[in-house]
Amino acid sequence: MRRCRRAFAAGTLLVTAFLAAAGSRAELAAPFVVTDARDVALMMRVADVGPEDYLIDLGSGDGRIVIAAAERGALAHG
């Protein structure tokens, strides 16, 4: 359950970052918004990602979140 809460917190941070970058404009297609390296580090820290974790990034874009998770020893797919 602890892992679920951490994953939810990290996901919430990602959604918040996306909404802040997208602003209030309505678009038909989702824009590609690069996640800042500090935000990626914060998400990894908040979720406490480590070797015992399995991370899936559905909107992996350039893969920086998947790469950061893999660098922390997690099995990661994007």
GROMACS .gro file of C-alpha atoms in nm:
model
   78
    1MET     CA    1   0.000   0.000   0.000
    2ARG     CA    2   0.290   0.233   0.077
    3ARG     CA    3   0.423   0.189  -0.280
    4CYS     CA    4   0.078   0.269  -0.421
    5ARG     CA    5   0.063   0.597  -0.230
    6ARG     CA    6   0.411   0.694  -0.346
    7ALA     CA    7   0.328   0.607  -0.705
    8PHE     CA    8   0.007   0.811  -0.678
    9ALA     CA    9   0.204   1.107  -0.539
   10ALA     CA   10   0.455   1.089  -0.824
   11GLY     CA   11   0.174   1.062  -1.078
   12THR     CA   12   0.001   1.362  -0.923
   13LEU     CA   13   0.323   1.563  -0.956
   14LEU     CA   14   0.347   1.467  -1.323
   15VAL     CA   15  -0.014   1.566  -1.395
   16THR     CA   16   0.033   1.896  -1.211
   17ALA     CA   17   0.346   1.971  -1.414
   18PHE     CA   18   0.159   1.890  -1.736
   19LEU     CA   19  -0.136   2.112  -1.646
   20ALA     CA   20   0.093   2.399  -1.550
   21ALA     CA   21   0.278   2.371  -1.881
   22ALA     CA   22  -0.037   2.332  -2.089
   23GLY     CA   23  -0.216   2.625  -1.925
   24SER     CA   24  -0.589   2.667  -1.964
   25ARG     CA   25  -0.608   2.641  -2.342
   26ALA     CA   26  -0.814   2.355  -2.482
   27GLU     CA   27  -0.646   2.154  -2.758
   28LEU     CA   28  -0.755   1.852  -2.959
   29ALA     CA   29  -0.416   1.680  -2.927
   30ALA     CA   30  -0.194   1.648  -2.621
   31PRO     CA   31   0.124   1.852  -2.661
   32PHE     CA   32   0.469   1.710  -2.593
   33VAL     CA   33   0.587   1.885  -2.279
   34VAL     CA   34   0.943   1.815  -2.163
   35THR     CA   35   0.969   1.736  -1.791
   36ASP     CA   36   1.240   1.938  -1.620
   37ALA     CA   37   1.527   1.731  -1.476
   38ARG     CA   38   1.456   1.871  -1.126
   39ASP     CA   39   1.095   1.752  -1.152
   40VAL     CA   40   1.206   1.405  -1.261
   41ALA     CA   41   1.445   1.386  -0.965
   42LEU     CA   42   1.166   1.500  -0.730
   43MET     CA   43   0.925   1.236  -0.866
   44MET     CA   44   1.186   0.963  -0.819
   45ARG     CA   45   1.254   1.082  -0.464
   46VAL     CA   46   0.884   1.117  -0.367
   47ALA     CA   47   0.799   0.773  -0.509
   48ASP     CA   48   1.117   0.629  -0.350
   49VAL     CA   49   1.192   0.439  -0.672
   50GLY     CA   50   1.448   0.165  -0.625
   51PRO     CA   51   1.563  -0.179  -0.740
   52GLU     CA   52   1.249  -0.355  -0.612
   53ASP     CA   53   1.016  -0.139  -0.826
   54TYR     CA   54   0.855  -0.184  -1.167
   55LEU     CA   55   0.774   0.148  -1.337
   56ILE     CA   56   0.559   0.198  -1.646
   57ASP     CA   57   0.547   0.543  -1.810
   58LEU     CA   58   0.255   0.538  -2.054
   59GLY     CA   59   0.341   0.871  -2.213
   60SER     CA   60   0.715   0.826  -2.216
   61GLY     CA   61   0.797   1.085  -2.485
   62ASP     CA   62   1.175   1.107  -2.474
   63GLY     CA   63   1.199   0.851  -2.194
   64ARG     CA   64   1.366   1.064  -1.928
   65ILE     CA   65   1.142   0.932  -1.645
   66VAL     CA   66   1.198   0.570  -1.752
   67ILE     CA   67   1.574   0.632  -1.777
   68ALA     CA   68   1.583   0.796  -1.432
   69ALA     CA   69   1.397   0.499  -1.282
   70ALA     CA   70   1.632   0.252  -1.452
   71GLU     CA   71   1.933   0.446  -1.320
   72ARG     CA   72   1.791   0.395  -0.970
   73GLY     CA   73   1.778   0.019  -1.035
   74ALA     CA   74   1.405  -0.018  -1.114
   75LEU     CA   75   1.274  -0.225  -1.400
   76ALA     CA   76   1.117   0.042  -1.621
   77HIS     CA   77   0.919   0.040  -1.947
   78GLY     CA   78   0.792   0.333  -2.151
   0.00000   0.00000   0.00000
